[in-house]
Coordinates of C-alpha atoms in Angstrom, one line a residue:
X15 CA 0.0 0.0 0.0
X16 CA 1.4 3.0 -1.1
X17 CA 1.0 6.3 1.8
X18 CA -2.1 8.0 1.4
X19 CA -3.2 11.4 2.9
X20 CA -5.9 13.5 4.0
X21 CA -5.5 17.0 1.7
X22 CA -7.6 19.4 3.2
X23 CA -7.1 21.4 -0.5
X24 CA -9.1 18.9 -2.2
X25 CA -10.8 17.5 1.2
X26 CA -9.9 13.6 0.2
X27 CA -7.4 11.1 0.9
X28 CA -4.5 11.3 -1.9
X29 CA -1.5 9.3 -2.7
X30 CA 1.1 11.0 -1.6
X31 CA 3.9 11.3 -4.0
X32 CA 6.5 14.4 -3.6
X33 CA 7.6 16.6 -6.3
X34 CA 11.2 15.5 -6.5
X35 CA 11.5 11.6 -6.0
X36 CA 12.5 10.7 -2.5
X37 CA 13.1 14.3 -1.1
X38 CA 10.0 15.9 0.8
X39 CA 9.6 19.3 1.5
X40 CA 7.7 20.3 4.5
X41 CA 6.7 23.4 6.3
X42 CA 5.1 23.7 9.5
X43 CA 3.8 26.7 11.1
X44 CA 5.0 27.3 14.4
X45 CA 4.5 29.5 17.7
X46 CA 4.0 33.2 18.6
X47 CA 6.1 33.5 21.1
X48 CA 5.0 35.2 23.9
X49 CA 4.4 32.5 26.7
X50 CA 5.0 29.2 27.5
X51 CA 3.5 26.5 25.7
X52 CA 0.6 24.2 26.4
X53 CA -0.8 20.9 25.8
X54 CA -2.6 21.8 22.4
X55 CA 0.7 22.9 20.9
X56 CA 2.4 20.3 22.1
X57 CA -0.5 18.1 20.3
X58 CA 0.9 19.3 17.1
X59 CA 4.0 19.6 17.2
X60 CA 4.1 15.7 18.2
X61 CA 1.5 15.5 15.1
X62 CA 3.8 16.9 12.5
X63 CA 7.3 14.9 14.8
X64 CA 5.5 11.3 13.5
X65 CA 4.5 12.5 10.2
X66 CA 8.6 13.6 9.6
X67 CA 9.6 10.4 11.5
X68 CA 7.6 8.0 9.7
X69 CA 8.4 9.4 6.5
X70 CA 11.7 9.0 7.1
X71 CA 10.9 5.6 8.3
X72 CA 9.4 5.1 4.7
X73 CA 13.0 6.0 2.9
X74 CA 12.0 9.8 2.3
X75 CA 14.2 12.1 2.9
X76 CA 12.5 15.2 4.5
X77 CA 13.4 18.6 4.7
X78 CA 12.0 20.5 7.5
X79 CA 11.1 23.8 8.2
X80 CA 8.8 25.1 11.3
X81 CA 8.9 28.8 11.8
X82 CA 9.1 31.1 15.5
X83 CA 6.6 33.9 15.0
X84 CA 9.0 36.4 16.7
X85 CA 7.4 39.9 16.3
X86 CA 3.4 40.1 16.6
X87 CA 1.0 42.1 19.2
X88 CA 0.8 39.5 21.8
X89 CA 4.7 39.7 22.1
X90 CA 4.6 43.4 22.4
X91 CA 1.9 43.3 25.1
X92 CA 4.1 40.9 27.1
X93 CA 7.2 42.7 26.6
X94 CA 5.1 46.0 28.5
X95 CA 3.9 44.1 31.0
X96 CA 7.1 42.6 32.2
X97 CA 8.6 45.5 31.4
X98 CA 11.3 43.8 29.5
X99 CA 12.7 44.3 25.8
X100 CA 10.2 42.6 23.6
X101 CA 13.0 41.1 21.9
X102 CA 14.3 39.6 25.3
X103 CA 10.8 38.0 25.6
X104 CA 10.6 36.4 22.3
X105 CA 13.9 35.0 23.1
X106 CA 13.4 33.4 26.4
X107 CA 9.8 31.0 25.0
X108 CA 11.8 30.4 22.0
X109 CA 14.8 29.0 24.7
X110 CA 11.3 27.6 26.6
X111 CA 9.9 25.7 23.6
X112 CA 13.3 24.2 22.5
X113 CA 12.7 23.0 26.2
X114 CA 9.7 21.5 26.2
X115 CA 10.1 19.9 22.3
X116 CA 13.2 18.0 24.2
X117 CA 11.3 16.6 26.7
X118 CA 8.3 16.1 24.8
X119 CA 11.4 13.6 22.4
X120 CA 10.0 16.0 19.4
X121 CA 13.1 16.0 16.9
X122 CA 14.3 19.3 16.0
X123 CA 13.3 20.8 12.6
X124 CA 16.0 21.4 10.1
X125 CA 15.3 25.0 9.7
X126 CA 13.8 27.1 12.6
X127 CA 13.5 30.5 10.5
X128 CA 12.3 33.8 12.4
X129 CA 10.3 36.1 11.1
X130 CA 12.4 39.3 12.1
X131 CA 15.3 37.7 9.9
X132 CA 13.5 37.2 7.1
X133 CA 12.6 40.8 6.7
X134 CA 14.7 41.4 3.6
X135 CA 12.3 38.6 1.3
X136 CA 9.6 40.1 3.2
X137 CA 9.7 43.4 1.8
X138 CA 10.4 41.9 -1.2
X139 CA 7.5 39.4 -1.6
X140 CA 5.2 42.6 -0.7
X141 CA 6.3 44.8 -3.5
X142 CA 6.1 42.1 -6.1
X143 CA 2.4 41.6 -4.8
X144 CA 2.0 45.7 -5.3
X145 CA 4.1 45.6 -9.1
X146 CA 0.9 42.8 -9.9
X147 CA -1.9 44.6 -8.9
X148 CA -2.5 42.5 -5.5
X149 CA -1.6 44.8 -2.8
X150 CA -2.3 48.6 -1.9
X151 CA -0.6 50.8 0.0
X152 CA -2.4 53.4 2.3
X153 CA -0.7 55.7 4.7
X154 CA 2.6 53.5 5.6
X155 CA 0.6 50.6 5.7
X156 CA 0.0 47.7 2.7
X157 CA -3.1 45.5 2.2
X158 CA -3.5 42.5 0.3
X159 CA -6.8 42.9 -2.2
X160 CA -9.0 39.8 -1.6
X161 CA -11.0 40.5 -4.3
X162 CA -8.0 40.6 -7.0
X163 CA -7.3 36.7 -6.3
X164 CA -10.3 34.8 -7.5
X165 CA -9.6 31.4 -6.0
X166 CA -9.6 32.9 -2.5
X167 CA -11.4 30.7 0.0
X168 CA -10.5 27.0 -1.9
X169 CA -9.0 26.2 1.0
X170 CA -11.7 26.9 3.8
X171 CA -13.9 25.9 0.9
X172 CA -16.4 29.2 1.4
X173 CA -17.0 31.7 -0.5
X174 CA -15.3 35.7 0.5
X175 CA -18.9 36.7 1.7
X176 CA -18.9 33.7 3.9
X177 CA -16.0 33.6 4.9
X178 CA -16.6 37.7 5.8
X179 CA -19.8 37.0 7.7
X180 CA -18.4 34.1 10.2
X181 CA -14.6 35.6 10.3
X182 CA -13.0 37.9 13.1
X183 CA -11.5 40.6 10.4
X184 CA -9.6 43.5 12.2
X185 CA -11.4 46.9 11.3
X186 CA -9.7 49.2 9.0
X187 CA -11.2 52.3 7.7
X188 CA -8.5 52.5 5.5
X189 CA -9.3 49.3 3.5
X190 CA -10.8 49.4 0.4
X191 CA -12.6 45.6 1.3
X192 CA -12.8 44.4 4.7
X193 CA -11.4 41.0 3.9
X194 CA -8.4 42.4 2.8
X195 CA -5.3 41.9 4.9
X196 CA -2.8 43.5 6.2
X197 CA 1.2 42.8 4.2
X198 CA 3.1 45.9 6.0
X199 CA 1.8 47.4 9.3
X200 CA 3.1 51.0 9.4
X201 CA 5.1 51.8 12.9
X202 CA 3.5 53.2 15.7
X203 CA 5.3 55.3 18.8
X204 CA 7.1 53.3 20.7
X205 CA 6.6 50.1 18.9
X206 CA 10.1 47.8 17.2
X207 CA 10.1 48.7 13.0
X208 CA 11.9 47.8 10.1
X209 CA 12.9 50.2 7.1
X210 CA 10.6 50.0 4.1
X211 CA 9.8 51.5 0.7
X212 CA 6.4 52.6 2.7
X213 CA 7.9 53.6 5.4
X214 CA 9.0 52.3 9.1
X215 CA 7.2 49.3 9.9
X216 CA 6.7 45.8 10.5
X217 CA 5.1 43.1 8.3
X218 CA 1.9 41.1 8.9
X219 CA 1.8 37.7 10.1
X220 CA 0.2 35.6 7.3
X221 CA 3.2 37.2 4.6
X222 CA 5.7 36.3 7.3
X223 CA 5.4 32.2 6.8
X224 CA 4.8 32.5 2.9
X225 CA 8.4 34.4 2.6
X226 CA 9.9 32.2 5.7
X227 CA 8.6 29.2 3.3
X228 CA 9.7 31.1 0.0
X229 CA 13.4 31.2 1.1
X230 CA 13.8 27.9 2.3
X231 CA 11.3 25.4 0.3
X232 CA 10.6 27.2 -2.6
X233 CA 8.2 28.4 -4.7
X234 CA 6.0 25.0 -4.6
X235 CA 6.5 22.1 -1.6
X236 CA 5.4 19.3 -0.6
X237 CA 3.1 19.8 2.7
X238 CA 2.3 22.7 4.2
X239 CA 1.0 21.8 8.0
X240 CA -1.0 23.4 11.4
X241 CA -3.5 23.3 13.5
X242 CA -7.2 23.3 12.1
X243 CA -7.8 26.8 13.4
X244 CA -5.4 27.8 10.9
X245 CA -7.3 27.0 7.8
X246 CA -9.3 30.3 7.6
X247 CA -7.4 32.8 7.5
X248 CA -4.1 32.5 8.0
X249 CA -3.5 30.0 5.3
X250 CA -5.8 31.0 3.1
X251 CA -4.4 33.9 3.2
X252 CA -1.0 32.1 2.5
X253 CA -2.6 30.6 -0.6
X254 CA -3.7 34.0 -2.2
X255 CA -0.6 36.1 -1.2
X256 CA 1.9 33.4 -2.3
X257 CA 0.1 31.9 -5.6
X258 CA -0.3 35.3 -7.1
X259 CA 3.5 36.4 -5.9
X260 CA 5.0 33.4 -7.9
X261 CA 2.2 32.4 -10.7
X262 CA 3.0 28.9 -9.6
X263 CA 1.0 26.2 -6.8
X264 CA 2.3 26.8 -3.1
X265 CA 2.4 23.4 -1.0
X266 CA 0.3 20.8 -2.6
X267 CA -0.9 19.0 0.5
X268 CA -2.3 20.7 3.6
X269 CA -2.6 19.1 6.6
X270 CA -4.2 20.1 9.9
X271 CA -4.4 18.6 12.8
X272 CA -7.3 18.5 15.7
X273 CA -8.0 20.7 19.0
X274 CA -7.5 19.5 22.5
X275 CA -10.4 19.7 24.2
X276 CA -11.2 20.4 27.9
X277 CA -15.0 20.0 28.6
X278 CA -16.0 20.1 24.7
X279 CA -13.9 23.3 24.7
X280 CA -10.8 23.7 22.9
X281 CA -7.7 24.2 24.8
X282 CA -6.4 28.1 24.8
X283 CA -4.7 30.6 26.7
X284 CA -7.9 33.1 26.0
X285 CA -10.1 30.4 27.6
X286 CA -7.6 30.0 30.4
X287 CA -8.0 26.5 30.4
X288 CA -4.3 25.3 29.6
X289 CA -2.0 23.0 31.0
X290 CA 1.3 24.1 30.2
X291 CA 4.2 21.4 29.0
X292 CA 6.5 22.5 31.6
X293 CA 3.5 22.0 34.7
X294 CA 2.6 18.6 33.3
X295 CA 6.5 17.3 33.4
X296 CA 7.2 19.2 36.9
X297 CA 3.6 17.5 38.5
X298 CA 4.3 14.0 37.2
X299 CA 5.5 11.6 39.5
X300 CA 7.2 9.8 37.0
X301 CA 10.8 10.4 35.0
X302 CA 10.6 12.8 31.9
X303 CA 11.2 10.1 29.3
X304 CA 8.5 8.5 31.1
X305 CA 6.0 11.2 31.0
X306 CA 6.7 12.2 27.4
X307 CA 5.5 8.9 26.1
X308 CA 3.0 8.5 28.2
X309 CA 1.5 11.9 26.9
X310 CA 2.3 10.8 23.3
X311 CA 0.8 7.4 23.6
X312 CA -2.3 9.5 24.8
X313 CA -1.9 11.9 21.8
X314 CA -1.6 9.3 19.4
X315 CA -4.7 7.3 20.5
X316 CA -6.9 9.7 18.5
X317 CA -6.6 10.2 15.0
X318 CA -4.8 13.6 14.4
X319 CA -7.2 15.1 12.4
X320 CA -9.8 14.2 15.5
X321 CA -10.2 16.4 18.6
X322 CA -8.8 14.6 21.4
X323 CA -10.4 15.3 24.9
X324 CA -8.0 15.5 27.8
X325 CA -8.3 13.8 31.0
X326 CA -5.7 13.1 33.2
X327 CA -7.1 9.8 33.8
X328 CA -6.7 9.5 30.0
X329 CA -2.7 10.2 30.3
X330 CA -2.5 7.5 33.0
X331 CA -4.0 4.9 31.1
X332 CA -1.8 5.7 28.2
X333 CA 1.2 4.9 30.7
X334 CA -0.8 1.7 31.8
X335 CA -0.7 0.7 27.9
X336 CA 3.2 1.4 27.9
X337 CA 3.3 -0.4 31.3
X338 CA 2.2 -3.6 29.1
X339 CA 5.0 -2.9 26.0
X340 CA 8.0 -2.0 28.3
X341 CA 6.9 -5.0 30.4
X342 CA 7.0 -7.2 26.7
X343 CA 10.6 -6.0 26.2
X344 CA 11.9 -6.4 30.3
X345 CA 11.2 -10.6 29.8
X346 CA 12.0 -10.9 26.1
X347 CA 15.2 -9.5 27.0
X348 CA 16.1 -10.6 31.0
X349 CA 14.1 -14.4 30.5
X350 CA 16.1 -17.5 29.7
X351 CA 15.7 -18.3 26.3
X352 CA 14.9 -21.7 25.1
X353 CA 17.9 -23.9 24.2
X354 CA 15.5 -25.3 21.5
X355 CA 13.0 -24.1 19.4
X356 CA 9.7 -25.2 19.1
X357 CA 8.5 -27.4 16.5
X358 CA 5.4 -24.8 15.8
X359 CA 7.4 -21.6 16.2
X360 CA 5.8 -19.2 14.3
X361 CA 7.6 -15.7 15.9
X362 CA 9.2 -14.3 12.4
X363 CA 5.6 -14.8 10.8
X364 CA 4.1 -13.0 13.2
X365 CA 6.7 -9.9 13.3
X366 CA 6.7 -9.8 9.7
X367 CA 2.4 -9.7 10.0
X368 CA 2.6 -7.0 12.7
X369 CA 5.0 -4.8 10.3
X370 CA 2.9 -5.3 7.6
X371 CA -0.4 -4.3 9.4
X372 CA 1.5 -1.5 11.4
X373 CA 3.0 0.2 8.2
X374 CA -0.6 -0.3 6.7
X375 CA -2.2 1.4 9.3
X376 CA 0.2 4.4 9.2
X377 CA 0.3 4.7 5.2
X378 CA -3.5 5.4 5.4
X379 CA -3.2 9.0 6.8
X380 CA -0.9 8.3 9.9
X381 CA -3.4 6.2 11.5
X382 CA -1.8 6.0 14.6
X383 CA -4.5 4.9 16.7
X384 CA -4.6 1.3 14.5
X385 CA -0.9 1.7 14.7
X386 CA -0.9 1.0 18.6
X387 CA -3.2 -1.5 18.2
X388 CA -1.1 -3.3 16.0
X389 CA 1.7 -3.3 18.6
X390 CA -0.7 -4.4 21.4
X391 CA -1.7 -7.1 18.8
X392 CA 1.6 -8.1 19.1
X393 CA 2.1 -7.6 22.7
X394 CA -0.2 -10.7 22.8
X395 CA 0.9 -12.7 20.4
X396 CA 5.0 -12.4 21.6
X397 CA 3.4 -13.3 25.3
X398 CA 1.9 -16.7 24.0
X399 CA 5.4 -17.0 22.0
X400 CA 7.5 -16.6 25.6
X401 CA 4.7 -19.2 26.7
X402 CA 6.1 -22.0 24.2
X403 CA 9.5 -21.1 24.3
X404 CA 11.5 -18.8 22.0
X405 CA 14.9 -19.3 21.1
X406 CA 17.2 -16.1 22.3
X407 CA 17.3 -14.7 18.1
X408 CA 14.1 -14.9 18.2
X409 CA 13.8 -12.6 20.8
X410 CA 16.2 -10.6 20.0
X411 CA 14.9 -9.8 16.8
X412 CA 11.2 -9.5 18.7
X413 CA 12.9 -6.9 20.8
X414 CA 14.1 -5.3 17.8
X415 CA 11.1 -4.8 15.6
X416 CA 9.4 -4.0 18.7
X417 CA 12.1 -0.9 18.8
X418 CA 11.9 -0.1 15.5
X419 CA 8.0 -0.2 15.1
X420 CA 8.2 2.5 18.0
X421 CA 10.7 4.7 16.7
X422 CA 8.0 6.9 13.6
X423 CA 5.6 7.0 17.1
X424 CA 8.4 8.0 19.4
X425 CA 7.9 5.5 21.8
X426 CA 9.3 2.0 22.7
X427 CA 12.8 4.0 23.0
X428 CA 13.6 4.3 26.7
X429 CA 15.8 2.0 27.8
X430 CA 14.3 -0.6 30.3
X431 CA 16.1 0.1 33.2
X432 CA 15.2 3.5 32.9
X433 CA 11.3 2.8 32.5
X434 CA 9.5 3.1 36.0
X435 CA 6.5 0.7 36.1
X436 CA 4.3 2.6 38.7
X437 CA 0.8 4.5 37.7
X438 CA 1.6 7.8 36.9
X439 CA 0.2 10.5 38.6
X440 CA 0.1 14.4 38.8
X441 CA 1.0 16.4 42.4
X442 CA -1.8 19.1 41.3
X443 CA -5.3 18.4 41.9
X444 CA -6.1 19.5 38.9
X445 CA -3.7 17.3 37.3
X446 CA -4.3 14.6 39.3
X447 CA -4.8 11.1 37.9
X448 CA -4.8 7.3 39.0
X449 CA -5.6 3.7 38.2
X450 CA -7.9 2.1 40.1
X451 CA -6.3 -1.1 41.0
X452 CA -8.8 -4.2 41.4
X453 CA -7.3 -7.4 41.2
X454 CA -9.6 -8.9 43.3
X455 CA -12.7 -7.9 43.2
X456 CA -13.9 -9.6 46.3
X457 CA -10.4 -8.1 48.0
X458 CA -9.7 -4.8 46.5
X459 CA -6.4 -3.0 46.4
X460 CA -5.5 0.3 46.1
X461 CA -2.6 2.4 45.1
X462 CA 0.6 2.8 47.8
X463 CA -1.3 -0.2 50.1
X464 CA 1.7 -2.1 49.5
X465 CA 1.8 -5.7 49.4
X466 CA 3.0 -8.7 51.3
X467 CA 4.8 -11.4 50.3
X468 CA 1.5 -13.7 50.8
X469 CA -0.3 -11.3 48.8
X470 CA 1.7 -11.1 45.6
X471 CA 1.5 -14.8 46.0
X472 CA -1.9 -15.3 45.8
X473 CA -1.7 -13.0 42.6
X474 CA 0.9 -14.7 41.1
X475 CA -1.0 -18.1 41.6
X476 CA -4.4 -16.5 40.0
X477 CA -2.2 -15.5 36.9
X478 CA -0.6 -19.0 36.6
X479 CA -3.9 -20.2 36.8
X480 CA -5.4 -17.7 33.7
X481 CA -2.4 -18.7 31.9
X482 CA -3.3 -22.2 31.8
X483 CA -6.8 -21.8 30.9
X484 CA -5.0 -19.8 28.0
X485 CA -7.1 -16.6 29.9
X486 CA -4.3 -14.4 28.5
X487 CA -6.1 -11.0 29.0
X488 CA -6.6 -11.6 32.9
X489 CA -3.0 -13.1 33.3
X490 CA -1.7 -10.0 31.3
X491 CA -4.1 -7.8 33.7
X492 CA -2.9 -9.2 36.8
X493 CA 0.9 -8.6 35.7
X494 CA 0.3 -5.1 34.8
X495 CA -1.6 -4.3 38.6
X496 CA 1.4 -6.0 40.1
X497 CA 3.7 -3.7 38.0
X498 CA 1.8 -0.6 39.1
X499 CA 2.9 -1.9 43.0
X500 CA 6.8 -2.2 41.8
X501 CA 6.2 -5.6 41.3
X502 CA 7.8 -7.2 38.5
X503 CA 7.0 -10.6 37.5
X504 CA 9.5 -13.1 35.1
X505 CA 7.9 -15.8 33.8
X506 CA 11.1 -18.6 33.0
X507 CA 10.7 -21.6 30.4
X508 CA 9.4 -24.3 33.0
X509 CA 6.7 -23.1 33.1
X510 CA 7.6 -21.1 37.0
X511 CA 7.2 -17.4 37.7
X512 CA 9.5 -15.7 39.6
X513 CA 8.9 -12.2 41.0
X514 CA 10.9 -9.3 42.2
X515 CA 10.2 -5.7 44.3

């Protein structure tokens, strides 16, 4: 199956085949800078990390480019508020996002362009626009006419009226159209500005990523990427500005990803109902590495053109899921290995299955939640494999795939001695999360209890007991509550369990 994606240009699923043979071009529009970052920009920026890492996965090689938005109002009304140099602010959350993208595992773009030193192809892009007939200029300030580009609005897929009557368009006076948008902002007292044939100013935003993209892509790229919200206008208005600049297509697949969601409402610093990056990692009880996959496991369980709902309760079964995976790889690689194979070992056939299903899943539009399936799929089917023996390549090569299955998703990479098998949990009420913990319904446990020697026991027994019934689920159940105690359980070839604190 060839890779397949969802175009939001044409609104369909397309094959996906770059312009120039194995080289992909992609462009990513990043943050305004002016505070720390939250969980819906982390959403896409781990989006857009397994779209370039399973491409690369696929043989492509991908150039990168997500931009910092360095110059814009809400920097400037930071900067007075602080008191500080706005400059100094946009600065110190570009050092902050680099931050979080590190401990989120999101690998780093290969060109981070900002918008204040770009200004040069700026300027230049705007009076091209003005030579065609596309722009105006009024009093220092240039305005992109709407009306002069006749495909606008292909994108949102609405017509100018449409999208006029349902849009937040800044009032101008000074416009001849009020859909028209601003290229060149002229400068105002007290406020940063750049030399221009119209005088002092500083650009707009939506001319700041087609010129950013211009420089370092070209005239037409692969895919063009960002959040939903994004669609109407600011890459609309990317289309319109940039198509009629160069005569030529822009990016030739658009792709957007979903919200996160709080109570049906979509996370954002206006709503005030965000939960920055750097809270999440500092509340977690568990180790960084730990956290990040555990929040990208989460991520990745919706479809990333879906809005995904947060719950903390969500993040922690997420890390449960892991619990199971890590827990795979601890006994394929710490478990004697049978000195003979079985007669009816079957382990390459089912790797070579799981691949096949796993890069099928992600071929049709990064479909990452069938993606994890696959590797729980697997999960099972290796854990009936340790069951009738398996020969130490064989796991070796299970641990491997395994590994390499995780890599596009970023997950499956922390080492195992490094991988804390304990629910995790958040300090903050309002983060707060936790498994319930029910082995025994008749005898229930719960979380930091503890557990005696005759305890763990008894649940070891119950497990052996599932596991000859061939009740793999509950045995696989019962392990992953004894995990979330510290408890870790190796099963060994005759057929004994041994367990360890």
């Amino acid at each position: 199956m060839s890779l397949r994606v969802y175009n939001t240009l044409t609104a369909s699923k397309e094959a996906f085949i770059p312009l120039h043979s194995n080289l992909v071009r992609m462009y990513v529009c990043g943050v305004t800078v002016y505070d720390d970052c939250h969980l819906g920009h982390a959403r896409s920026a781990i989006v857009f990390d397994i779209i370039y890492r399973y491409l690369r996965y696929r043989g492509f090689t991908v150039k990168y480019v997500r931009n910092f938005t360095d110059i814009d109002d809400k920097i400037l009304q930071k900067a007075e508020r602080l008191r500080q140099p706005w400059d100094h602010v946009a600065a110190q959350y570009i050092q902050a996002y680099h931050r979080d993208m590190t401990r989120l595992g999101v690998c780093r773009p290969d060109v981070e362009p900002r918008a204040t030193e770009h200004m040069g192809a700026i300027v230049e892009m705007i009076k091209g626009l003005l030579e065609k007939g596309y722009a105006y200029q009024v009093e220092g300030n240039v305005y992109y006419r709407v009306a002069a580009y006749r495909s606008y609005g292909r994108l949102s897929k609405r017509h100018a009226d449409d999208l006029l009557a349902g849009a937040r368009v800044e009032v101008d006076d000074r416009k001849q159209d009020p859909m028209d948008f601003a290229l060149w902002k002229a400068a105002k007292p007290g406020e940063p500005a750049w030399e221009s044939p119209w005088g002092p100013g500083r650009p707009g935003w939506h001319i700041e990523c087609s010129a950013m993209s211009l420089q370092h892509l070209g005239e037409t790229f692969d895919i063009h990427g960002g959040g939903k919200d994004l669609i109407f206008p600011h890459h609309e208005n990317e289309i319109a500005q940039s198509c009629a600049f160069t005569g030529k297509e822009f990016a030739r697949y658009w792709i957007h990803n979903g919200f996160v969601t709080i109570a049906k409402e979509k996370m954002s610093k206006s709503l005030g109902n965000v939960f920055a990056i750097k809270d999440i990692f500092a509340q977690s009880t568990c180790p960084e590495s730990v956290t990040a996959e555990a929040l990208r496991y989460f991520l990745l369980s919706t479809h990333y053109r879906s809005d995904v709902s947060y719950s903390p309760q969500g993040v922690a079964e997420a890390k449960s899921a892991l619990d199971n995976l890590y827990g795979l790889l601890q006994r394929l690689e710490e478990d004697e290995a049978t000195p003979v194979a079985p007669e009816t070992s079957n382990v390459q056939r089912i790797l070579d299955h799981t691949r096949a299903k796993f890069e099928e899943a992600m071929d049709d539009d990064f479909n990452t939640p069938k993606a994890l399936a696959e590797l729980q799929h697997l999960r099972g089917a290796l854990n009936t494999a340790l069951q009738q023996g398996m020969l130490s390549g064989e796991r070796k090569v299970a641990v491997e795939t395994l590994r390499r299955l995780g890599e596009p998703l970023g997950l499956l990479q922390v080492p195992i001695t490094a991988w804390m098998f304990r629910p995790l949990r958040f300090r903050d009420p309002n983060l707060q999360a936790s498994i319930k913990i029910d082995v025994d319904l008749r005898a229930p446990l719960t979380v930091g209890e503890g557990l005696s020697d005759e305890e763990i026991e008894r649940q070891v027994q119950k497990r052996r007991e599932a596991r000859a019934r061939k009740d793999f689920a509950t045995a696989d159940r019962i392990r992953q509550e004894l995990a979330a105690f510290g408890i870790t359980l190796e099963d060994r070839p005759d057929g004994t369990t041994r367990w360890k604190r």
